Amino acid sequence: MKNKISIAVVDDQFLFRQGLIALINDFKEINVLFEASNGVELLEQLEQQQPEVILLDLEMPLMDGSVAAAKIKKKYPKIKIIILTMYKEDGLILDLIERGVKGFLTKEAGIEFVVDAIHGVMENEYFFNDKISITLIKELSNTKKINPIFKTTPLSEKEITIVRLICKQYTNKEIADKLCLSPKTIDVHRGSILKKTSAKNTAGIVMYAVKNNLLN
């Protein structure tokens, strides 16, 4: 049996933290190792046990997520950090990546996106939600500030064409119209692209395209 992914949940809002943990507990492949309400508590817990992934709130008392992330990167570089935040400014994201953060989620994200993010950082090293700009993702990938890992199953010519259109921010309907296909057919191709690349969403597809020079 495949080992469970061990995680920690760190957020100063008790009800949010408990609700998130309760939802995550429905997914048998993930084990919540511990919880904490701020960066200080987190670092104390890490002295005893280290999860593979930390879901880390950005704004907390005593020590916020940004400071905690930098300390974790220095002492526990193998731990993958996913930031929970309401903010998505490019400058903030760049700073957090420098501090070792591997993923970003908005706090209103559904539990399926949270689980996708956990799997994403474990499989691909990075996870960005689709609210983060494609322009930023391209810049990060092109400048090697991130180095995601993807499967190497070859894409068909049609799939590569669709990937390029996705990276130009065309919607599924616009892609369907452009290629004289039905939106349902584009959905099928998109599912195949996600499966072949192990990308989790549009942001992952963009990272895959940049890394594999599909936009040149």
Tab-separated table of C-alpha atoms in Angstrom:
chain	number	residue	atom	x	y	z
A	1	MET	CA	0.000	0.000	0.000
A	2	LYS	CA	1.251	3.444	-0.909
A	3	ASN	CA	2.464	5.470	2.058
A	4	LYS	CA	0.227	8.289	3.200
A	5	ILE	CA	1.344	11.877	2.657
A	6	SER	CA	2.000	13.438	6.054
A	7	ILE	CA	0.992	17.070	6.464
A	8	ALA	CA	0.685	19.819	9.066
A	9	VAL	CA	-2.001	22.526	9.106
A	10	VAL	CA	-0.949	25.929	10.469
A	11	ASP	CA	-3.505	28.721	10.849
A	12	ASP	CA	-4.369	31.052	13.714
A	13	GLN	CA	-8.134	30.792	13.108
A	14	PHE	CA	-9.244	27.783	15.142
A	15	LEU	CA	-12.521	27.122	13.318
A	16	PHE	CA	-10.909	27.392	9.886
A	17	ARG	CA	-8.073	25.094	10.942
A	18	GLN	CA	-10.385	22.487	12.451
A	19	GLY	CA	-12.746	22.611	9.488
A	20	LEU	CA	-9.904	22.124	7.034
A	21	ILE	CA	-8.505	19.197	9.012
A	22	ALA	CA	-11.948	17.553	9.182
A	23	LEU	CA	-12.292	17.795	5.398
A	24	ILE	CA	-8.763	16.514	4.756
A	25	ASN	CA	-9.396	13.526	7.033
A	26	ASP	CA	-11.884	12.222	4.455
A	27	PHE	CA	-8.960	11.573	2.118
A	28	LYS	CA	-7.331	8.337	3.231
A	29	GLU	CA	-4.052	8.976	1.370
A	30	ILE	CA	-3.306	12.020	3.545
A	31	ASN	CA	-2.419	11.993	7.240
A	32	VAL	CA	-2.568	15.167	9.347
A	33	LEU	CA	0.491	14.787	11.551
A	34	PHE	CA	-0.142	17.875	13.671
A	35	GLU	CA	-1.620	21.372	13.723
A	36	ALA	CA	-0.367	24.724	14.994
A	37	SER	CA	-1.748	28.249	15.377
A	38	ASN	CA	1.372	30.263	14.470
A	39	GLY	CA	4.963	30.017	13.270
A	40	VAL	CA	6.430	29.680	16.757
A	41	GLU	CA	4.235	26.673	17.578
A	42	LEU	CA	5.052	25.198	14.166
A	43	LEU	CA	8.816	25.367	14.690
A	44	GLU	CA	8.437	23.800	18.144
A	45	GLN	CA	6.450	20.922	16.659
A	46	LEU	CA	9.006	20.435	13.890
A	47	GLU	CA	11.668	19.730	16.501
A	48	GLN	CA	9.740	16.533	17.260
A	49	GLN	CA	8.346	15.445	13.882
A	50	GLN	CA	8.508	16.644	10.289
A	51	PRO	CA	5.626	16.324	7.831
A	52	GLU	CA	6.185	16.143	4.099
A	53	VAL	CA	3.881	19.089	3.411
A	54	ILE	CA	2.834	22.115	5.469
A	55	LEU	CA	-0.328	24.098	4.750
A	56	LEU	CA	0.784	27.455	6.118
A	57	ASP	CA	-1.307	30.569	6.739
A	58	LEU	CA	0.436	33.793	5.746
A	59	GLU	CA	-0.863	36.184	8.411
A	60	MET	CA	-0.492	34.914	11.988
A	61	PRO	CA	0.523	36.392	15.354
A	62	LEU	CA	3.969	35.876	16.962
A	63	MET	CA	5.479	34.609	13.707
A	64	ASP	CA	3.811	34.861	10.316
A	65	GLY	CA	3.999	32.391	7.455
A	66	SER	CA	6.623	34.321	5.537
A	67	VAL	CA	9.140	34.303	8.398
A	68	ALA	CA	8.325	30.705	9.277
A	69	ALA	CA	8.828	29.599	5.660
A	70	ALA	CA	12.319	31.096	5.535
A	71	LYS	CA	13.303	29.323	8.767
A	72	ILE	CA	11.888	26.021	7.537
A	73	LYS	CA	13.746	26.292	4.229
A	74	LYS	CA	17.020	26.739	6.120
A	75	LYS	CA	16.549	23.937	8.663
A	76	TYR	CA	14.171	21.503	6.894
A	77	PRO	CA	14.701	22.034	3.151
A	78	LYS	CA	12.864	18.848	2.138
A	79	ILE	CA	9.540	19.982	3.594
A	80	LYS	CA	7.188	21.380	0.961
A	81	ILE	CA	5.258	24.493	1.975
A	82	ILE	CA	1.894	25.530	0.563
A	83	ILE	CA	0.825	29.043	1.514
A	84	LEU	CA	-2.819	29.764	2.373
A	85	THR	CA	-3.559	33.404	1.666
A	86	MET	CA	-6.104	35.907	0.399
A	87	TYR	CA	-3.380	37.762	-1.497
A	88	LYS	CA	-1.956	37.091	-4.946
A	89	GLU	CA	0.371	40.017	-5.727
A	90	ASP	CA	3.257	38.983	-7.978
A	91	GLY	CA	5.865	40.611	-5.735
A	92	LEU	CA	4.661	38.718	-2.666
A	93	ILE	CA	4.635	35.420	-4.536
A	94	LEU	CA	8.184	35.952	-5.800
A	95	ASP	CA	9.386	36.716	-2.269
A	96	LEU	CA	7.712	33.608	-0.859
A	97	ILE	CA	9.244	31.398	-3.547
A	98	GLU	CA	12.647	32.741	-2.521
A	99	ARG	CA	11.738	31.664	1.026
A	100	GLY	CA	11.122	28.098	-0.102
A	101	VAL	CA	7.378	28.067	-0.725
A	102	LYS	CA	6.258	25.468	-3.285
A	103	GLY	CA	2.535	26.136	-3.611
A	104	PHE	CA	-0.162	28.771	-3.281
A	105	LEU	CA	-3.858	28.463	-2.463
A	106	THR	CA	-6.486	31.092	-1.748
A	107	LYS	CA	-8.334	30.453	1.512
A	108	GLU	CA	-11.677	30.135	-0.244
A	109	ALA	CA	-10.417	27.160	-2.293
A	110	GLY	CA	-12.516	24.010	-2.146
A	111	ILE	CA	-11.137	20.899	-0.483
A	112	GLU	CA	-10.532	19.218	-3.877
A	113	PHE	CA	-8.122	22.035	-4.769
A	114	VAL	CA	-6.361	21.681	-1.420
A	115	VAL	CA	-5.866	17.961	-2.034
A	116	ASP	CA	-4.719	18.663	-5.606
A	117	ALA	CA	-2.176	21.125	-4.207
A	118	ILE	CA	-0.816	18.548	-1.758
A	119	HIS	CA	-0.420	15.975	-4.518
A	120	GLY	CA	0.917	18.656	-6.858
A	121	VAL	CA	3.865	19.646	-4.688
A	122	MET	CA	4.659	15.996	-4.005
A	123	GLU	CA	4.575	14.985	-7.686
A	124	ASN	CA	5.610	18.147	-9.555
A	125	GLU	CA	7.446	20.163	-6.848
A	126	TYR	CA	5.170	23.189	-7.383
A	127	PHE	CA	1.464	24.007	-7.374
A	128	PHE	CA	-0.109	27.314	-8.361
A	129	ASN	CA	-3.823	27.969	-8.320
A	130	ASP	CA	-5.350	29.354	-11.488
A	131	LYS	CA	-5.869	32.802	-9.943
A	132	ILE	CA	-2.138	33.453	-10.191
A	133	SER	CA	-1.278	35.117	-13.491
A	134	ILE	CA	-0.044	33.031	-16.401
A	135	THR	CA	2.455	35.807	-17.129
A	136	LEU	CA	4.057	35.302	-13.692
A	137	ILE	CA	4.189	31.527	-14.106
A	138	LYS	CA	5.901	31.912	-17.490
A	139	GLU	CA	8.419	34.338	-15.983
A	140	LEU	CA	9.200	32.036	-13.059
A	141	SER	CA	9.659	29.047	-15.358
A	142	ASN	CA	11.693	30.897	-17.983
A	143	THR	CA	14.076	32.357	-15.399
A	144	LYS	CA	14.451	28.964	-13.655
A	145	LYS	CA	13.191	30.359	-10.352
A	146	ILE	CA	11.031	27.271	-10.262
A	147	ASN	CA	11.930	23.878	-11.684
A	148	PRO	CA	8.819	21.701	-11.716
A	149	ILE	CA	8.895	17.977	-12.443
A	150	PHE	CA	6.506	16.378	-14.921
A	151	LYS	CA	5.852	13.028	-16.543
A	152	THR	CA	7.395	12.495	-19.959
A	153	THR	CA	4.486	10.819	-21.781
A	154	PRO	CA	4.516	12.444	-25.259
A	155	LEU	CA	1.626	14.690	-26.252
A	156	SER	CA	-0.045	14.408	-29.648
A	157	GLU	CA	0.223	17.271	-32.131
A	158	LYS	CA	-3.390	18.180	-31.391
A	159	GLU	CA	-2.670	18.245	-27.663
A	160	ILE	CA	0.397	20.440	-28.173
A	161	THR	CA	-1.726	22.861	-30.198
A	162	ILE	CA	-4.291	22.966	-27.389
A	163	VAL	CA	-1.555	23.501	-24.799
A	164	ARG	CA	-0.253	26.490	-26.764
A	165	LEU	CA	-3.741	27.991	-26.936
A	166	ILE	CA	-4.261	27.423	-23.203
A	167	CYS	CA	-1.017	29.310	-22.582
A	168	LYS	CA	-2.412	32.192	-24.630
A	169	GLN	CA	-5.346	32.235	-22.201
A	170	TYR	CA	-7.976	31.032	-24.651
A	171	THR	CA	-11.060	29.521	-23.012
A	172	ASN	CA	-12.197	25.982	-23.862
A	173	LYS	CA	-14.971	27.407	-26.046
A	174	GLU	CA	-12.558	29.703	-27.863
A	175	ILE	CA	-10.172	26.785	-28.445
A	176	ALA	CA	-13.065	24.675	-29.738
A	177	ASP	CA	-14.126	27.412	-32.140
A	178	LYS	CA	-10.571	27.959	-33.343
A	179	LEU	CA	-9.974	24.248	-34.004
A	180	CYS	CA	-13.505	23.568	-35.323
A	181	LEU	CA	-14.131	21.068	-32.551
A	182	SER	CA	-16.802	20.792	-29.877
A	183	PRO	CA	-16.140	22.094	-26.333
A	184	LYS	CA	-16.712	18.516	-25.119
A	185	THR	CA	-13.885	17.282	-27.362
A	186	ILE	CA	-11.592	19.976	-25.957
A	187	ASP	CA	-12.526	18.831	-22.449
A	188	VAL	CA	-11.476	15.286	-23.391
A	189	HIS	CA	-8.156	16.515	-24.820
A	190	ARG	CA	-7.581	18.672	-21.735
A	191	GLY	CA	-8.143	15.659	-19.483
A	192	SER	CA	-5.637	13.666	-21.518
A	193	ILE	CA	-3.087	16.511	-21.258
A	194	LEU	CA	-3.476	16.672	-17.482
A	195	LYS	CA	-3.083	12.890	-17.192
A	196	LYS	CA	-0.040	12.674	-19.482
A	197	THR	CA	1.809	15.565	-17.830
A	198	SER	CA	0.621	15.026	-14.215
A	199	ALA	CA	-0.291	18.732	-14.177
A	200	LYS	CA	-3.198	19.541	-11.872
A	201	ASN	CA	-4.681	22.601	-13.571
A	202	THR	CA	-4.062	25.353	-16.131
A	203	ALA	CA	-1.127	26.723	-14.148
A	204	GLY	CA	0.497	23.294	-14.245
A	205	ILE	CA	-0.055	23.040	-17.990
A	206	VAL	CA	1.677	26.400	-18.461
A	207	MET	CA	4.659	25.281	-16.356
A	208	TYR	CA	4.853	22.077	-18.402
A	209	ALA	CA	4.755	24.025	-21.674
A	210	VAL	CA	7.535	26.387	-20.640
A	211	LYS	CA	9.758	23.633	-19.269
A	212	ASN	CA	9.371	21.580	-22.442
A	213	ASN	CA	9.870	24.524	-24.823
A	214	LEU	CA	6.424	24.177	-26.373
A	215	LEU	CA	5.927	27.921	-26.660
A	216	ASN	CA	8.964	28.600	-28.872
